[in-house]
Coordinates of C-alpha atoms in Angstrom, one line a residue:
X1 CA -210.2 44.8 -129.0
X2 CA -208.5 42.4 -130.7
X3 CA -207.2 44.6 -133.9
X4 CA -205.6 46.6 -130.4
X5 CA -203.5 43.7 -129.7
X6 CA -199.9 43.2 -131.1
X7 CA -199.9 40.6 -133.2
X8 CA -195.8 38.3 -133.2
X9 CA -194.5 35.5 -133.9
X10 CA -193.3 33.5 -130.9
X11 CA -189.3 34.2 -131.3
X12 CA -187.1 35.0 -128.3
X13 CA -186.2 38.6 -127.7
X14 CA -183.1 38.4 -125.8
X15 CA -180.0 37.4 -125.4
X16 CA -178.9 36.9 -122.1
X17 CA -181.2 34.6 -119.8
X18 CA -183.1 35.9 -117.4
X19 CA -182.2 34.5 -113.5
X20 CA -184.4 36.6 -111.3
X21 CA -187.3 34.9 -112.6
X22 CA -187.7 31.8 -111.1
X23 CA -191.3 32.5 -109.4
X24 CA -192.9 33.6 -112.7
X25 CA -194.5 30.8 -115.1
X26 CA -195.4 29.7 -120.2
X27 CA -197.6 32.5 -119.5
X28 CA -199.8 31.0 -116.7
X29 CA -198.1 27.6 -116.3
X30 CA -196.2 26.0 -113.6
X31 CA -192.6 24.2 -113.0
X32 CA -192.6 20.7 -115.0
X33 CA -190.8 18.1 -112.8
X34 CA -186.9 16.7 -114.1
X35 CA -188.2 14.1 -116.4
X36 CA -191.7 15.1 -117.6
X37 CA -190.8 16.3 -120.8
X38 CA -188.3 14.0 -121.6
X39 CA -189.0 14.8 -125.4
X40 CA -188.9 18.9 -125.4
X41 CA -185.3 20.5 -126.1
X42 CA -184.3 24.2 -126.1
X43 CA -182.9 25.1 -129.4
X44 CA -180.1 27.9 -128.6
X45 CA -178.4 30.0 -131.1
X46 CA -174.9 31.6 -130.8
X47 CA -174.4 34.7 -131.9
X48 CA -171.3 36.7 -132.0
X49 CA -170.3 35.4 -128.2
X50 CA -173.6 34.5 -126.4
X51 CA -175.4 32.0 -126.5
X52 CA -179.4 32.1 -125.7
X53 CA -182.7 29.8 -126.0
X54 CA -184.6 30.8 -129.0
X55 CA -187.4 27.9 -129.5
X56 CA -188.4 24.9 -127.9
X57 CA -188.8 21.5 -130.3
X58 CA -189.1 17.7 -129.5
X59 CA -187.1 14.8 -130.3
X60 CA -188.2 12.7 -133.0
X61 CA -185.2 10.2 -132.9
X62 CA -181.4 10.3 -131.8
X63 CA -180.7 12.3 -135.0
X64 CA -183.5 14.7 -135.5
X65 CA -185.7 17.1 -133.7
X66 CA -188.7 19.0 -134.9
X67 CA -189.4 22.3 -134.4
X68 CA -191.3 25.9 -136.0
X69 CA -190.4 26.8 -139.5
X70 CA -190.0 30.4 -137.8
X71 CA -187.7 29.6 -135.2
X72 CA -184.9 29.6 -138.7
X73 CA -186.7 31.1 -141.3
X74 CA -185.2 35.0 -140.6
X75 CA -182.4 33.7 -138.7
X76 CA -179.2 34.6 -141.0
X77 CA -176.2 34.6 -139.0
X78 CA -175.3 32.5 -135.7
X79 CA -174.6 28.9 -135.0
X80 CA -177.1 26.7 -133.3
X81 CA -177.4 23.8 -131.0
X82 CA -179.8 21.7 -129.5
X83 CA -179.9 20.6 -125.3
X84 CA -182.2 18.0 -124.3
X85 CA -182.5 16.2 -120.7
X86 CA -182.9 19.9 -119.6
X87 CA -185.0 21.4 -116.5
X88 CA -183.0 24.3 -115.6
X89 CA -181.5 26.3 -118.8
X90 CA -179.0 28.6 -116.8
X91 CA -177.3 26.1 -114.8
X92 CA -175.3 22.6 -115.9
X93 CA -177.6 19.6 -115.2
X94 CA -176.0 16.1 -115.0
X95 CA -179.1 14.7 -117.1
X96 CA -178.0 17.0 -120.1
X97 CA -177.2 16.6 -123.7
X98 CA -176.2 19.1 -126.1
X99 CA -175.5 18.5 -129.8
X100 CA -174.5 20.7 -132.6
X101 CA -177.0 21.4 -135.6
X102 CA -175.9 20.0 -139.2
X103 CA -178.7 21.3 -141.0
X104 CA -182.3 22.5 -141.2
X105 CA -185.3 21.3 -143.5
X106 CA -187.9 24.1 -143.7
X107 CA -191.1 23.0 -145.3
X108 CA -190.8 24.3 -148.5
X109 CA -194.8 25.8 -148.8
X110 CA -193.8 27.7 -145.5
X111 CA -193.7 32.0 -146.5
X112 CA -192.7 32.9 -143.2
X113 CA -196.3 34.6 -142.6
X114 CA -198.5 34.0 -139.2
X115 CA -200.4 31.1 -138.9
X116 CA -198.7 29.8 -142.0
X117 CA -200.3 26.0 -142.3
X118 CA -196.4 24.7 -142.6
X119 CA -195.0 26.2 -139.7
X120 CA -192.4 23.0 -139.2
X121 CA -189.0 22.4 -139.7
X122 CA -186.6 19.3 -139.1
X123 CA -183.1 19.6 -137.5
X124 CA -180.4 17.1 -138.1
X125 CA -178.1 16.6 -135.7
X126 CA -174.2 16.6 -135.7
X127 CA -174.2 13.7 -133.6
X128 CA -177.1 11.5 -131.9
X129 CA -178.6 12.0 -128.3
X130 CA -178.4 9.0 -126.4
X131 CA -181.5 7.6 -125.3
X132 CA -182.4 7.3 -121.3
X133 CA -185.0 8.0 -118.5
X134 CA -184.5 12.1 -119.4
X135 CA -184.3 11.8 -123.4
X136 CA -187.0 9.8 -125.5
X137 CA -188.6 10.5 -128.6
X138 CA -192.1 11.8 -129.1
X139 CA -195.0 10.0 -131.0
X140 CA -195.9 11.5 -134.0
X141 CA -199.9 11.2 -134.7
X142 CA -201.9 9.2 -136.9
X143 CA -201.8 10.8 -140.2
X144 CA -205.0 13.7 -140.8
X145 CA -206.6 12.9 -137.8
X146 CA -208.1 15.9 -136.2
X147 CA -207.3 16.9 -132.4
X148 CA -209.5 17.4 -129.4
X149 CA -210.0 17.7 -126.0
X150 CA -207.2 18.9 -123.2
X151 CA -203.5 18.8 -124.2
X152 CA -200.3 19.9 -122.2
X153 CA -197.6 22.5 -123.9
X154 CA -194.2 23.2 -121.9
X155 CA -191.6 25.0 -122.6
X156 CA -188.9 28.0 -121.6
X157 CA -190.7 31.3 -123.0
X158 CA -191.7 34.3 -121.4
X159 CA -193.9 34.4 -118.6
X160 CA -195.1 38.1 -118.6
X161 CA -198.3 39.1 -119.3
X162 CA -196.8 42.4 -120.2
X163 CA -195.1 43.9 -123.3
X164 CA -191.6 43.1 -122.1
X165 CA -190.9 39.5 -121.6
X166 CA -189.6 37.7 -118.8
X167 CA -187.7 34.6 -119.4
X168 CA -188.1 31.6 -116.6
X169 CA -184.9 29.6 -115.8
X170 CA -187.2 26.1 -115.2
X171 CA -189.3 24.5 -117.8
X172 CA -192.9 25.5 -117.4
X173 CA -196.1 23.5 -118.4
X174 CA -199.8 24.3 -118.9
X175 CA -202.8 22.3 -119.8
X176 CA -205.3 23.4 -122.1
X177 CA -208.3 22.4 -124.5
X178 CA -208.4 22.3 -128.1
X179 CA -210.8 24.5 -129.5
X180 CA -212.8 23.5 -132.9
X181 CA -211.6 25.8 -135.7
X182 CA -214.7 27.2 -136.1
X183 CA -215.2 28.3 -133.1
X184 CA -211.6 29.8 -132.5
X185 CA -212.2 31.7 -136.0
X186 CA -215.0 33.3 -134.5
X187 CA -213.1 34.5 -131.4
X188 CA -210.5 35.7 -134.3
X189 CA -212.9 38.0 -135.9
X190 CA -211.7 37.1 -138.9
X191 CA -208.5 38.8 -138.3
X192 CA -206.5 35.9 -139.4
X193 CA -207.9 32.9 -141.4
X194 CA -207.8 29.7 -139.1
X195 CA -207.8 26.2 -141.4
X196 CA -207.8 22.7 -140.8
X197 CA -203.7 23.3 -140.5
X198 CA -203.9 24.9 -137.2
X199 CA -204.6 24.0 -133.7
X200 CA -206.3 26.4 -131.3
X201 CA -205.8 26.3 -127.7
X202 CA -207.7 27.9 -124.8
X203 CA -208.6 28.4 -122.0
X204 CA -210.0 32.2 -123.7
X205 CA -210.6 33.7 -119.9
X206 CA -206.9 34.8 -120.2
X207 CA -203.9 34.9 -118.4
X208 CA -202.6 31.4 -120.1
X209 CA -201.0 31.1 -123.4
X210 CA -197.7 30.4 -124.7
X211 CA -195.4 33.5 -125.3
X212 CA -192.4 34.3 -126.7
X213 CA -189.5 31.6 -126.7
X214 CA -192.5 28.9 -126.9
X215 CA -192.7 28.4 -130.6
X216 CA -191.5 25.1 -131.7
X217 CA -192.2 23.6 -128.4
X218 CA -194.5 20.6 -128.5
X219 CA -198.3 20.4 -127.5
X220 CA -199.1 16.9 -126.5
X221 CA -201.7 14.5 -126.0
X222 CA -201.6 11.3 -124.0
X223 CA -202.8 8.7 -126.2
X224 CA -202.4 4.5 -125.3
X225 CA -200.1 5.9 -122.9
X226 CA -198.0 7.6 -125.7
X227 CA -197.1 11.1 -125.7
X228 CA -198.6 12.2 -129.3
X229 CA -197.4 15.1 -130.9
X230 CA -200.7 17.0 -131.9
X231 CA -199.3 20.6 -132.8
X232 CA -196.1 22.4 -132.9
X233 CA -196.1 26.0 -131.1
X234 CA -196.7 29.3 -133.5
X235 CA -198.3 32.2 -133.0
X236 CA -199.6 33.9 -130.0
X237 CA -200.6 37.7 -129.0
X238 CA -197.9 40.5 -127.0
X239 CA -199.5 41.3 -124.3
X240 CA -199.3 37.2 -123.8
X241 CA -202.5 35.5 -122.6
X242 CA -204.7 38.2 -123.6
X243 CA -208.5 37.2 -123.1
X244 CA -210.3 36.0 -126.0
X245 CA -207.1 35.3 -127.8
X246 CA -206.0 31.6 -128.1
X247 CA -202.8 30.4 -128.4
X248 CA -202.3 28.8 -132.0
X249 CA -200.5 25.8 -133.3
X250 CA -199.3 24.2 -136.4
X251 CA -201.8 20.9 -136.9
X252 CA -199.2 18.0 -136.7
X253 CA -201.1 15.0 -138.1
X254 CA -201.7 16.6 -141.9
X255 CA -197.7 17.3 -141.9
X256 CA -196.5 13.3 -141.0
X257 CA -195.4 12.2 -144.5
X258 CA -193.1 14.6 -144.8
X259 CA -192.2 14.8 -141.5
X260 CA -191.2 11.3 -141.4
X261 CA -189.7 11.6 -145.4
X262 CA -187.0 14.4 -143.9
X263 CA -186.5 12.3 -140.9
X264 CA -185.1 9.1 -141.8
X265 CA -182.2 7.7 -140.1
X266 CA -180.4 6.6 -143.2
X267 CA -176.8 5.6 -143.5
X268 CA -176.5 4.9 -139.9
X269 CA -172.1 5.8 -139.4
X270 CA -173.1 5.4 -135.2
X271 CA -174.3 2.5 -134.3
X272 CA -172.9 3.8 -131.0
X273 CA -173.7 6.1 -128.1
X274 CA -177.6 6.2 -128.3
X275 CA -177.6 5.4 -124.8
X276 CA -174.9 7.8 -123.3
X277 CA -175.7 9.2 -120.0
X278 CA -177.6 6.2 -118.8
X279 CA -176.4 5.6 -114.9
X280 CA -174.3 2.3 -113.8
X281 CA -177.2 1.4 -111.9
X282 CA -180.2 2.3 -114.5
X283 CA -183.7 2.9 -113.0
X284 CA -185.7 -0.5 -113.1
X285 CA -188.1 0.5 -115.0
X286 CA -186.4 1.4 -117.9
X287 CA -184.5 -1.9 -117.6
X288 CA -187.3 -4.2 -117.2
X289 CA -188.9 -2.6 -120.8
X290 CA -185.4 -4.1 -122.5
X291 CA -184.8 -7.9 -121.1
X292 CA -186.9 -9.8 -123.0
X293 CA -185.1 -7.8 -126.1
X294 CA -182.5 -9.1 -128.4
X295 CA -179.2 -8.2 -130.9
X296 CA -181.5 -7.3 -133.2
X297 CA -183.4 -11.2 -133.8
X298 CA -180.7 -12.5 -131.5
X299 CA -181.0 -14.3 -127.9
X300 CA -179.4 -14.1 -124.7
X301 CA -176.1 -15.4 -124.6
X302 CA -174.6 -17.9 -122.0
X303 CA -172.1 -16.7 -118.8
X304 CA -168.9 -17.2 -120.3
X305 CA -169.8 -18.2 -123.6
X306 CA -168.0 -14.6 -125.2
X307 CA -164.8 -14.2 -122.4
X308 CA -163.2 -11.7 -125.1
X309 CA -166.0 -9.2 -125.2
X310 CA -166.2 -5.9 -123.2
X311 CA -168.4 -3.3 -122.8
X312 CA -167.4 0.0 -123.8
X313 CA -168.6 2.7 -120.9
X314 CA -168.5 6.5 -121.3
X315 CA -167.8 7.9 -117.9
X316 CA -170.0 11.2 -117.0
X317 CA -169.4 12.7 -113.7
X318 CA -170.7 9.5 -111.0
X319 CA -172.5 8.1 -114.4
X320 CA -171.4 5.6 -116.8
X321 CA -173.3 4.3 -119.9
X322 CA -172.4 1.6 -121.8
X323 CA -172.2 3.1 -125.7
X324 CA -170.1 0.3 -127.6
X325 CA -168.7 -3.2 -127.5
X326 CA -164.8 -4.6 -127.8
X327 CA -162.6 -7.0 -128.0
X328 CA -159.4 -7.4 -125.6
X329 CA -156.4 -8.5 -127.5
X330 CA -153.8 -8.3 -124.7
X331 CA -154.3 -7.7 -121.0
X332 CA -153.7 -3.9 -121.6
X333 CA -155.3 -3.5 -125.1
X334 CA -158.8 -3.6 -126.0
X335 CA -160.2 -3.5 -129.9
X336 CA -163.4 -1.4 -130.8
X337 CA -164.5 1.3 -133.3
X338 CA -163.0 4.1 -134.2
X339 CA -166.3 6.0 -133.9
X340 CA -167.3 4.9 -130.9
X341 CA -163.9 7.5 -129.8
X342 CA -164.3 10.2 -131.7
X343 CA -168.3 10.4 -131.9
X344 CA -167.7 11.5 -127.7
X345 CA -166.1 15.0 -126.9
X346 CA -162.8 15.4 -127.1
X347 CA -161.8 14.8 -123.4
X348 CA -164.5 12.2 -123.0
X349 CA -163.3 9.9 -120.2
X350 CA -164.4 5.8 -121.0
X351 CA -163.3 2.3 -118.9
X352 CA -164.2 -1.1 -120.1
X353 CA -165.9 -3.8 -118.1
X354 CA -164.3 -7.3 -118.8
X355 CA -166.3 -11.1 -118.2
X356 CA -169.9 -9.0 -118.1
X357 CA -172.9 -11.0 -118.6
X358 CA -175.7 -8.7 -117.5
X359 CA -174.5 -4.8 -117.5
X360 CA -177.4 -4.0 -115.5
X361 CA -175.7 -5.5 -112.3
X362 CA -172.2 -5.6 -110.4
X363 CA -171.2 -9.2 -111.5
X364 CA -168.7 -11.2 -109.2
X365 CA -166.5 -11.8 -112.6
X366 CA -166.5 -8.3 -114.1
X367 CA -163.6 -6.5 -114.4
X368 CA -163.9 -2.6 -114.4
X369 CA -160.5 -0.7 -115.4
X370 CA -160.5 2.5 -116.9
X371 CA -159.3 3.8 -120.6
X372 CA -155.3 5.5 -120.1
X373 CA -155.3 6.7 -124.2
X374 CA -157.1 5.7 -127.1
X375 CA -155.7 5.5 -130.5
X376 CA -158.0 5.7 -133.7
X377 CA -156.4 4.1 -137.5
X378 CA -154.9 7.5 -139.1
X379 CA -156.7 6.6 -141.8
X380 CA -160.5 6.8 -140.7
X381 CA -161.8 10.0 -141.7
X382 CA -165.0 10.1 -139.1
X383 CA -168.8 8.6 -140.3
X384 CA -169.1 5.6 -142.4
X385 CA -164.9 5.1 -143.5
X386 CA -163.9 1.0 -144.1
X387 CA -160.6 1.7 -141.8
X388 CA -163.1 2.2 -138.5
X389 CA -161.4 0.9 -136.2
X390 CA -159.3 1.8 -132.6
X391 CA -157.6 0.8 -129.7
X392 CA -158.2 1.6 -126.3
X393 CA -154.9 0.9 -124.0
X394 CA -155.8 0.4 -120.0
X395 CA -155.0 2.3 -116.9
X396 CA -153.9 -1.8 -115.4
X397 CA -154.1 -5.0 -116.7
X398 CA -156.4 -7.2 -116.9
X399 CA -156.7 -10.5 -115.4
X400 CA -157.3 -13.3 -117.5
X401 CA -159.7 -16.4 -116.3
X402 CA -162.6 -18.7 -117.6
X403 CA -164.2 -15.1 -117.6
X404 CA -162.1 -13.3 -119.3
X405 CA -159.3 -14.0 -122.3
X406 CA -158.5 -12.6 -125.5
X407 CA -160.0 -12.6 -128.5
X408 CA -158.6 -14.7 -131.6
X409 CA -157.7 -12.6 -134.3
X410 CA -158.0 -13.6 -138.0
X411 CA -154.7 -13.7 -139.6
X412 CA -153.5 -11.0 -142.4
X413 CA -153.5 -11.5 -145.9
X414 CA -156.8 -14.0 -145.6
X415 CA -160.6 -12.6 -146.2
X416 CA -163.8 -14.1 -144.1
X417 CA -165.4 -16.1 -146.6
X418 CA -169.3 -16.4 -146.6
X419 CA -170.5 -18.4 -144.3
X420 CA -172.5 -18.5 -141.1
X421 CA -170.9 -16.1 -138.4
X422 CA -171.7 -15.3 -134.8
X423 CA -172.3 -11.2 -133.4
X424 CA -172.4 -10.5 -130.0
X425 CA -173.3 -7.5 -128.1
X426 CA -175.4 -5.4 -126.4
X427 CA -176.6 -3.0 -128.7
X428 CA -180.2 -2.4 -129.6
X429 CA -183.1 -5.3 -130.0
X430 CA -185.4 -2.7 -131.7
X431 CA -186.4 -2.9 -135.2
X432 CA -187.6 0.9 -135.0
X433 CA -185.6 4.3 -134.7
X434 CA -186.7 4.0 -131.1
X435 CA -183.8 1.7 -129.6
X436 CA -184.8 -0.7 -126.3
X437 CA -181.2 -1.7 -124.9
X438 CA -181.0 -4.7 -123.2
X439 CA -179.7 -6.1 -120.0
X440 CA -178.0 -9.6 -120.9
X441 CA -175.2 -10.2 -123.3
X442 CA -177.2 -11.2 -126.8
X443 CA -175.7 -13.0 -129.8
X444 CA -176.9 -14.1 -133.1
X445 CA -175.7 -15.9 -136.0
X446 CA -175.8 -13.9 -139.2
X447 CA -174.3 -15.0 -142.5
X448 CA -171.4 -13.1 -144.5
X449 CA -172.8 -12.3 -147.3
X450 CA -169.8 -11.4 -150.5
X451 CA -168.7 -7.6 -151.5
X452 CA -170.8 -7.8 -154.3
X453 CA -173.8 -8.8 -152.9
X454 CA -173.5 -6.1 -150.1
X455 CA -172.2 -3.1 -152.9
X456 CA -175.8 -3.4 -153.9
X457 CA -177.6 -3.6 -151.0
X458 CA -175.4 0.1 -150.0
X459 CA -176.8 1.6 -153.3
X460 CA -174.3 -0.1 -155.8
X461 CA -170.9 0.6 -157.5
X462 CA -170.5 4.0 -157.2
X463 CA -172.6 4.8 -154.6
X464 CA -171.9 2.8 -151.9
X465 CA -169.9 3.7 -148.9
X466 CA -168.3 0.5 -149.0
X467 CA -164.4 0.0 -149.2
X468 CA -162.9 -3.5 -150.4
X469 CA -162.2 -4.0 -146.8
X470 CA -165.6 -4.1 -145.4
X471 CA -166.9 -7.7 -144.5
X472 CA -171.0 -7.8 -144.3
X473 CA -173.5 -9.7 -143.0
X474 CA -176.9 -10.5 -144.0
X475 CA -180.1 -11.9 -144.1
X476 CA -181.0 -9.5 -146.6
X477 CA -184.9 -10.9 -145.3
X478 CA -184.7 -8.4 -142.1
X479 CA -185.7 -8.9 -138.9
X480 CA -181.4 -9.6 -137.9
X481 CA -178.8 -7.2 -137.6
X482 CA -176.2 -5.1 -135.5
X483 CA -178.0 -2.1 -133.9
X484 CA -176.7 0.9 -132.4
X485 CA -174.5 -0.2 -129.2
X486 CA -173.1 -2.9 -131.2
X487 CA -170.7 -1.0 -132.7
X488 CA -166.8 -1.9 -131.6
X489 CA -167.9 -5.3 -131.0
X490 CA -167.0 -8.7 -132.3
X491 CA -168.5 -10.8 -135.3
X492 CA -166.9 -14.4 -134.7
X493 CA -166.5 -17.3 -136.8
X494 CA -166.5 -19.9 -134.6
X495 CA -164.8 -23.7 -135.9
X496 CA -163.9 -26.5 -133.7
X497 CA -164.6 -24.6 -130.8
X498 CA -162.5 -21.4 -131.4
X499 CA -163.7 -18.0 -131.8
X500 CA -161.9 -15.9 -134.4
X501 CA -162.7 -12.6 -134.6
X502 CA -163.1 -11.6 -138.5
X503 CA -165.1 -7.9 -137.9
X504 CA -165.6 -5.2 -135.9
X505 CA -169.2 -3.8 -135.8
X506 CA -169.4 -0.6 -138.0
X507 CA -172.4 0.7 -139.5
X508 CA -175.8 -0.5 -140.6
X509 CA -178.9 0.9 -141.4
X510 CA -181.3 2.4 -139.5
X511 CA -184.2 1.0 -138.6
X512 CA -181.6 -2.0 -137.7
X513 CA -183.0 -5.2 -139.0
X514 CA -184.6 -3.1 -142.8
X515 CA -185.3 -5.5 -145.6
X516 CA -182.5 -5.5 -148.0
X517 CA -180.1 -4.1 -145.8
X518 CA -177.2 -5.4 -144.5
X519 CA -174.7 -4.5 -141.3
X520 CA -171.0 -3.5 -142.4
X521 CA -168.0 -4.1 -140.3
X522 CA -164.2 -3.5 -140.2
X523 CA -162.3 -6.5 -141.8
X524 CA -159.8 -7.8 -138.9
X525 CA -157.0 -9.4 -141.4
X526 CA -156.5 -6.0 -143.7
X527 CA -155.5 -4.2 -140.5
X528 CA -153.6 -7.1 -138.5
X529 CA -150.1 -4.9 -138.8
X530 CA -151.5 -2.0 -137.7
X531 CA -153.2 -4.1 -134.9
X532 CA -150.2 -5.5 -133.8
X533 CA -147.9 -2.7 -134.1
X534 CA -150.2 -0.4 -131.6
X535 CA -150.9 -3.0 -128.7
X536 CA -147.2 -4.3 -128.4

């Protein structure tokens, strides 16, 4: 019976998607609910002029995404992308993020045959996903443990039992058990040699089973209330859930080193928009997890004790998400990033929020006006560049109080010096790729470390991204940085009770708060003129 069935990898057939298929179910499944899989992503390839689901993957971090070796392996023309915060694929979700792929990491042992023990590949993103209720990262597991018991797979592939696939518009899930290998090679009949590298999942009564579109997608364990990433999606039979015949996956845990070696974060040139899409009003919950956070090794600063700084919001339909920090300079001009303006689409819509203490609530003193143009230095080039840094000019003008004032710039033609220095903002408290944003304003004092010293901490002459304008800050000890969210924001040197502003928050490393790293920001005094010239 089983040398009868047809034997395929699990790639998408078609192009188009399929909309009268909304009652059908991941062959046996049902409809996941908006939020359950806040880890899976469809992974959608272009070709020609449509554009059509092809595997499912999971998050691993804003920048990366892991997924079959398959799902690119024979793919040789066509651009791809990556949605996540989906439910529905065929219709626009406000919960949705779609980013561009940069490039693919195919395990280099993988042959492209079935049940291949390095089915895996690693995605790297043009640009990060921001973090929020709908988009979180999966856990991977502990390194060469072996999996067992019941698991959950979900994804958007074919729900027909039959030859010729049909393709749901909702996510669908299942629950299944792990069979032991031994077991699921007899069932095989030796038809196809099962190892320690796969992952075989019942139930074998048939009629469940992943199918086409599936592969890549993620089979998951709850473990210390984390959702564990056991196995990756593979191989299954055509006729789907055929009875005796499990659905197999690539074994996770015995792939984590290089997993995590092709999934660094390195040269973080965002520390910015990791939390896009995140409402005005964010669930409780998710804010709760962040307030005892801080700027990474920071605390909470006072009311009032920062009137120049503004949070940066992205405006998204009725949503806005704070992604970066600023500084006002004039009642209509406010100082920030360069990045933090072109890392959003082109006609991405932002407004600033002036005299904010805790961004979590409508504060009596904040000041909400929205962005009329931004203008970004014609010499920053996009990702890590030392002339990083923008305007934003405002639909009104602000109005200045014990709230909120403008920031004191440094003077041109002078250099911050090292010394202690004050960073505010409300980036990131996490000292892991995951980031936990808080709710209160944070601030820390760091100290500026000299160009030197920070050349080779970036890798040395030579190889450091680093321009002679750059200021850094240490300690090179860890456990204090700028993290994403930060970005745009303000590092102060505060003497005889004045804040002057000598940096703008730039890039940094990721984890934030890495040994030996330090955070790099825009020097205020070598770009004073320009400054000036552009807010008049």
């Amino acid at each position: 019976m089983i040398k009868a069935v047809i034997l395929c990898l699990c790639l998408a057939t078609a192009f188009a998607l399929s909309t009268d298929s909304k009652d059908t179910r991941v062959a046996g499944g049902v409809n996941a609910l908006a939020g359950e899989y806040p880890y899976i992503v469809s992974i959608q390839r272009t070709f020609l002029f449509v554009t059509s689901h092809i595997c499912g993957g999971s998050i691993l971090n804003p920048f990366h995404v892991i997924t079959a070796a398959q799902c690119f392996f024979s793919q040789t023309s066509g651009r791809f992308r990556v949605q996540a915060g989906k439910l529905t694929l065929n219709q626009f979700e406000a919960t949705e993020q779609t980013v561009n792929v940069l490039m693919t990491s195919i395990h280099p042992n993988y042959t492209g045959q079935a049940l291949s023990p390095y089915d895996v590949a690693i995605v790297r993103l043009q640009s990060p996903f921001g973090f929020n209720e709908f988009i979180q990262p999966i856990v991977l597991p502990i390194l060469n443990t072996v999996p067992a018991g019941i698991v959950r797979f979900a994804g958007w592939g074919s729900t027909s039992l039959g030859l010729l696939p049909s393709t749901p518009s909702s996510l669908q899930q299942v629950r299944v058990a792990i069979f032991p290998n031994q077991e699921c090679q007899l069932m095989m009949g030796g038809f196809l040699p099962i190892t320690s590298a796969n992952v075989c999942l019942g139930p074998m009564t048939g009629g469940i089973g992943a199918c086409s579109g599936d592969a890549g997608g993620p089979v998951v364990q709850v473990v210390n209330n984390q959702n564990v990433l056991v196995g990756i999606i593979a191989w299954h039979t055509t006729p789907c859930g055929v009875a005796g015949v499990p659905s197999v996956a690539t074994n996770v845990a015995g792939l984590n080193e290089w997993i995590l070696e092709n999934s660094k974060m390195k040269l973080l040139g965002l520390l910015v928009c990791l939390v896009a899409a995140v409402a005005a009003a964010p669930h409780k919950d998710y804010i709760e997890l962040a307030r005892g956070g801080r700027v990474v090794g920071g605390i909470n600063a006072l009311p009032n004790e920062f009137p120049s700084i503004v949070s940066v919001q992205r405006l998204i339909l009725t949503l806005s998400a704070h992604i970066c920090g600023g500084t006002i300079i004039n009642q209509r001009f406010v100082l920030t990033a360069a990045h933090c303006i072109t890392e959003s689409p082109e006609n991405a819509r932002f407004a600033i929020w002036a005299g904010s203490h805790d961004i979590t609530v409508a504060e009596a003193n904040r000041q909400n006006i929205n962005v009329e143009e931004t203008i970004v230095h014609p010499e920053y080039l996009g990702g890590v560049n030392p002339s990083d840094v923008g305007l934003m000019r405002l639909q009104s003008y602000l109005n200045f109080n014990a709230f909120v004032q403008a920031a004191t710039l440094q003077p041109g033609g002078s250099h911050a010096q090292p010394g202690p220095a004050t960073l505010a903002g409300w980036g990131s408290t996490s000292t892991t790729t995951v980031p936990s944003m808080p709710a209160i304003l944070q601030k820390v004092v760091k100290p500026i470390i000299d160009y030197d010293t920070c050349t080779e901490a970036n890798g040395g002459p030579g190889n450091s991204p680093l321009g002679p304008t750059n200021v850094c800050t240490g300690p090179l000890t860890g456990g204090v940085s700028a993290c994403s969210g930060d970005s745009g924001g303000p590092l102060f040197v505060i003497a005889n009770g004045v804040q002057t502003q000598v940096g703008i928050v730039s890039w940094g490393w990721m984890p934030c708060g890495s040994v030996g790293r330090p955070s790099v920001y825009v020097g205020i005094s070598h770009y004073r003129d320009w400054i000036d010239t552009n807010s008049a």
